[in-house]
Amino acid sequence: IKSFKITDALRSKVDVENWEIKTPTPGSQNALIIKTGRPLDKALSERLISVIDSEGNNVRGSFKCLDSKSQLLFTPEKQWKSSSYLIRVDNKLEDVSGNTPQNIFDVEGEGAKEKPGKFEISFDVKD
């Protein structure tokens, strides 16, 4: 038996600019913590979000979506350098209601306001 709880519809875009970021310590391999404020599609969030270094390269590592699906952990393969970084989010990322950073679930085509294909948040890893 699987129980479900029904709530009001979530009818707003995924607001990447309001995500909370907890940065790791330079020289560590501690996880970057991203609090999204709403549950995201687990498979898409682990595939469509990337971390970019100050030279424009992808930081190799892995994302893990926690059970609440509103918190992501990114653990790098190598130690964090003291530098600036970007979190890049593809516009195809969806929350569990099907909303994206670009569109509300059931508004596409003429009613949609087109934005660039990528959304970014900058953060610094520093002492």
PDB file of C-alpha atoms in Angstrom:
ATOM      1  CA  ILE A   1       0.000   0.000   0.000  1.00  0.00           C
ATOM      2  CA  LYS A   2       1.292   3.443  -0.922  1.00  0.00           C
ATOM      3  CA  SER A   3      -0.327   6.500   0.631  1.00  0.00           C
ATOM      4  CA  PHE A   4      -0.423   9.873  -1.108  1.00  0.00           C
ATOM      5  CA  LYS A   5      -1.127  13.326   0.243  1.00  0.00           C
ATOM      6  CA  ILE A   6      -2.789  15.742  -2.162  1.00  0.00           C
ATOM      7  CA  THR A   7      -2.024  19.454  -1.814  1.00  0.00           C
ATOM      8  CA  ASP A   8      -2.770  22.591  -3.792  1.00  0.00           C
ATOM      9  CA  ALA A   9      -1.280  22.819  -7.280  1.00  0.00           C
ATOM     10  CA  LEU A  10       2.201  24.295  -7.500  1.00  0.00           C
ATOM     11  CA  ARG A  11       1.870  26.724 -10.400  1.00  0.00           C
ATOM     12  CA  SER A  12       5.048  28.769 -10.528  1.00  0.00           C
ATOM     13  CA  LYS A  13       8.367  28.517 -12.317  1.00  0.00           C
ATOM     14  CA  VAL A  14      11.375  26.908 -10.638  1.00  0.00           C
ATOM     15  CA  ASP A  15      13.083  30.023  -9.241  1.00  0.00           C
ATOM     16  CA  VAL A  16      16.783  29.218  -9.501  1.00  0.00           C
ATOM     17  CA  GLU A  17      17.797  32.686  -8.291  1.00  0.00           C
ATOM     18  CA  ASN A  18      16.277  32.008  -4.854  1.00  0.00           C
ATOM     19  CA  TRP A  19      18.073  28.719  -4.208  1.00  0.00           C
ATOM     20  CA  GLU A  20      20.151  28.709  -1.020  1.00  0.00           C
ATOM     21  CA  ILE A  21      23.768  27.616  -1.428  1.00  0.00           C
ATOM     22  CA  LYS A  22      25.994  26.338   1.382  1.00  0.00           C
ATOM     23  CA  THR A  23      29.552  26.429   0.136  1.00  0.00           C
ATOM     24  CA  PRO A  24      32.263  23.951   1.109  1.00  0.00           C
ATOM     25  CA  THR A  25      35.687  24.760   2.534  1.00  0.00           C
ATOM     26  CA  PRO A  26      38.616  25.173   0.114  1.00  0.00           C
ATOM     27  CA  GLY A  27      40.927  22.150   0.114  1.00  0.00           C
ATOM     28  CA  SER A  28      38.103  19.801   1.110  1.00  0.00           C
ATOM     29  CA  GLN A  29      35.927  17.415  -0.831  1.00  0.00           C
ATOM     30  CA  ASN A  30      32.896  18.348   1.258  1.00  0.00           C
ATOM     31  CA  ALA A  31      29.593  18.535  -0.567  1.00  0.00           C
ATOM     32  CA  LEU A  32      28.179  21.735  -1.979  1.00  0.00           C
ATOM     33  CA  ILE A  33      24.644  21.950  -0.572  1.00  0.00           C
ATOM     34  CA  ILE A  34      21.843  23.407  -2.688  1.00  0.00           C
ATOM     35  CA  LYS A  35      18.437  24.024  -1.097  1.00  0.00           C
ATOM     36  CA  THR A  36      15.898  24.527  -3.872  1.00  0.00           C
ATOM     37  CA  GLY A  37      12.837  25.365  -1.785  1.00  0.00           C
ATOM     38  CA  ARG A  38      10.688  22.802  -3.626  1.00  0.00           C
ATOM     39  CA  PRO A  39      10.954  19.132  -4.593  1.00  0.00           C
ATOM     40  CA  LEU A  40      12.649  18.573  -7.950  1.00  0.00           C
ATOM     41  CA  ASP A  41      12.486  15.625 -10.299  1.00  0.00           C
ATOM     42  CA  LYS A  42      15.310  13.447  -8.955  1.00  0.00           C
ATOM     43  CA  ALA A  43      16.603  12.027 -12.249  1.00  0.00           C
ATOM     44  CA  LEU A  44      16.520  15.390 -14.031  1.00  0.00           C
ATOM     45  CA  SER A  45      18.155  17.292 -11.177  1.00  0.00           C
ATOM     46  CA  GLU A  46      21.051  14.848 -11.056  1.00  0.00           C
ATOM     47  CA  ARG A  47      21.510  15.144 -14.843  1.00  0.00           C
ATOM     48  CA  LEU A  48      20.638  18.757 -15.771  1.00  0.00           C
ATOM     49  CA  ILE A  49      22.520  20.704 -13.090  1.00  0.00           C
ATOM     50  CA  SER A  50      26.268  21.214 -13.356  1.00  0.00           C
ATOM     51  CA  VAL A  51      29.021  23.046 -11.502  1.00  0.00           C
ATOM     52  CA  ILE A  52      31.400  25.175 -13.594  1.00  0.00           C
ATOM     53  CA  ASP A  53      34.803  26.479 -12.450  1.00  0.00           C
ATOM     54  CA  SER A  54      36.193  29.983 -13.056  1.00  0.00           C
ATOM     55  CA  GLU A  55      37.817  28.819 -16.311  1.00  0.00           C
ATOM     56  CA  GLY A  56      34.498  27.585 -17.729  1.00  0.00           C
ATOM     57  CA  ASN A  57      35.169  23.873 -17.204  1.00  0.00           C
ATOM     58  CA  ASN A  58      32.741  21.382 -15.683  1.00  0.00           C
ATOM     59  CA  VAL A  59      33.748  20.349 -12.181  1.00  0.00           C
ATOM     60  CA  ARG A  60      33.727  16.561 -12.151  1.00  0.00           C
ATOM     61  CA  GLY A  61      31.707  15.045  -9.378  1.00  0.00           C
ATOM     62  CA  SER A  62      28.302  13.657  -8.555  1.00  0.00           C
ATOM     63  CA  PHE A  63      24.933  15.045  -7.524  1.00  0.00           C
ATOM     64  CA  LYS A  64      22.716  13.359  -4.989  1.00  0.00           C
ATOM     65  CA  CYS A  65      19.103  14.356  -4.468  1.00  0.00           C
ATOM     66  CA  LEU A  66      18.066  13.805  -0.845  1.00  0.00           C
ATOM     67  CA  ASP A  67      14.769  12.160   0.094  1.00  0.00           C
ATOM     68  CA  SER A  68      12.945  15.486   0.379  1.00  0.00           C
ATOM     69  CA  LYS A  69      13.997  16.186  -3.230  1.00  0.00           C
ATOM     70  CA  SER A  70      14.377  19.844  -2.276  1.00  0.00           C
ATOM     71  CA  GLN A  71      18.020  19.500  -1.294  1.00  0.00           C
ATOM     72  CA  LEU A  72      20.897  18.497  -3.562  1.00  0.00           C
ATOM     73  CA  LEU A  73      24.438  17.586  -2.649  1.00  0.00           C
ATOM     74  CA  PHE A  74      27.293  17.934  -5.133  1.00  0.00           C
ATOM     75  CA  THR A  75      30.477  16.090  -4.172  1.00  0.00           C
ATOM     76  CA  PRO A  76      33.496  16.860  -6.374  1.00  0.00           C
ATOM     77  CA  GLU A  77      36.025  14.237  -7.474  1.00  0.00           C
ATOM     78  CA  LYS A  78      38.878  16.553  -6.426  1.00  0.00           C
ATOM     79  CA  GLN A  79      39.308  19.066  -3.638  1.00  0.00           C
ATOM     80  CA  TRP A  80      37.639  22.441  -3.963  1.00  0.00           C
ATOM     81  CA  LYS A  81      39.949  25.295  -4.913  1.00  0.00           C
ATOM     82  CA  SER A  82      39.532  28.758  -3.446  1.00  0.00           C
ATOM     83  CA  SER A  83      37.779  30.309  -6.451  1.00  0.00           C
ATOM     84  CA  SER A  84      34.506  31.421  -8.028  1.00  0.00           C
ATOM     85  CA  TYR A  85      32.093  28.867  -9.477  1.00  0.00           C
ATOM     86  CA  LEU A  86      28.738  28.695 -11.236  1.00  0.00           C
ATOM     87  CA  ILE A  87      25.822  26.344 -10.800  1.00  0.00           C
ATOM     88  CA  ARG A  88      24.345  25.944 -14.287  1.00  0.00           C
ATOM     89  CA  VAL A  89      20.752  24.728 -14.577  1.00  0.00           C
ATOM     90  CA  ASP A  90      19.301  23.542 -17.872  1.00  0.00           C
ATOM     91  CA  ASN A  91      15.856  24.975 -18.649  1.00  0.00           C
ATOM     92  CA  LYS A  92      14.483  21.421 -18.987  1.00  0.00           C
ATOM     93  CA  LEU A  93      14.851  20.814 -15.234  1.00  0.00           C
ATOM     94  CA  GLU A  94      11.433  20.124 -13.690  1.00  0.00           C
ATOM     95  CA  ASP A  95      10.014  20.159 -10.220  1.00  0.00           C
ATOM     96  CA  VAL A  96       7.728  17.277  -9.249  1.00  0.00           C
ATOM     97  CA  SER A  97       4.746  19.231 -10.676  1.00  0.00           C
ATOM     98  CA  GLY A  98       6.344  19.642 -14.113  1.00  0.00           C
ATOM     99  CA  ASN A  99       7.246  23.339 -13.762  1.00  0.00           C
ATOM    100  CA  THR A 100      10.600  24.438 -15.217  1.00  0.00           C
ATOM    101  CA  PRO A 101      12.765  27.556 -14.766  1.00  0.00           C
ATOM    102  CA  GLN A 102      11.312  28.733 -18.069  1.00  0.00           C
ATOM    103  CA  ASN A 103       7.631  27.715 -17.957  1.00  0.00           C
ATOM    104  CA  ILE A 104       4.758  26.783 -15.694  1.00  0.00           C
ATOM    105  CA  PHE A 105       3.713  23.151 -16.304  1.00  0.00           C
ATOM    106  CA  ASP A 106       0.783  23.695 -18.634  1.00  0.00           C
ATOM    107  CA  VAL A 107       1.886  26.971 -20.269  1.00  0.00           C
ATOM    108  CA  GLU A 108       3.944  26.481 -23.413  1.00  0.00           C
ATOM    109  CA  GLY A 109       4.148  27.950 -26.877  1.00  0.00           C
ATOM    110  CA  GLU A 110       2.534  31.372 -27.283  1.00  0.00           C
ATOM    111  CA  GLY A 111       1.780  31.877 -23.579  1.00  0.00           C
ATOM    112  CA  ALA A 112       5.302  31.053 -22.451  1.00  0.00           C
ATOM    113  CA  LYS A 113       7.906  33.724 -21.828  1.00  0.00           C
ATOM    114  CA  GLU A 114      11.086  32.477 -23.436  1.00  0.00           C
ATOM    115  CA  LYS A 115      14.336  32.900 -21.534  1.00  0.00           C
ATOM    116  CA  PRO A 116      17.855  31.697 -22.286  1.00  0.00           C
ATOM    117  CA  GLY A 117      18.380  27.938 -22.198  1.00  0.00           C
ATOM    118  CA  LYS A 118      20.592  28.041 -19.105  1.00  0.00           C
ATOM    119  CA  PHE A 119      20.121  29.567 -15.667  1.00  0.00           C
ATOM    120  CA  GLU A 120      23.141  30.238 -13.463  1.00  0.00           C
ATOM    121  CA  ILE A 121      23.979  31.019  -9.858  1.00  0.00           C
ATOM    122  CA  SER A 122      27.472  32.127  -8.858  1.00  0.00           C
ATOM    123  CA  PHE A 123      29.163  31.211  -5.607  1.00  0.00           C
ATOM    124  CA  ASP A 124      32.633  31.468  -4.088  1.00  0.00           C
ATOM    125  CA  VAL A 125      34.641  28.887  -2.226  1.00  0.00           C
ATOM    126  CA  LYS A 126      36.877  30.805   0.134  1.00  0.00           C
ATOM    127  CA  ASP A 127      38.537  30.688   3.534  1.00  0.00           C
TER     128      ASP A 127
END
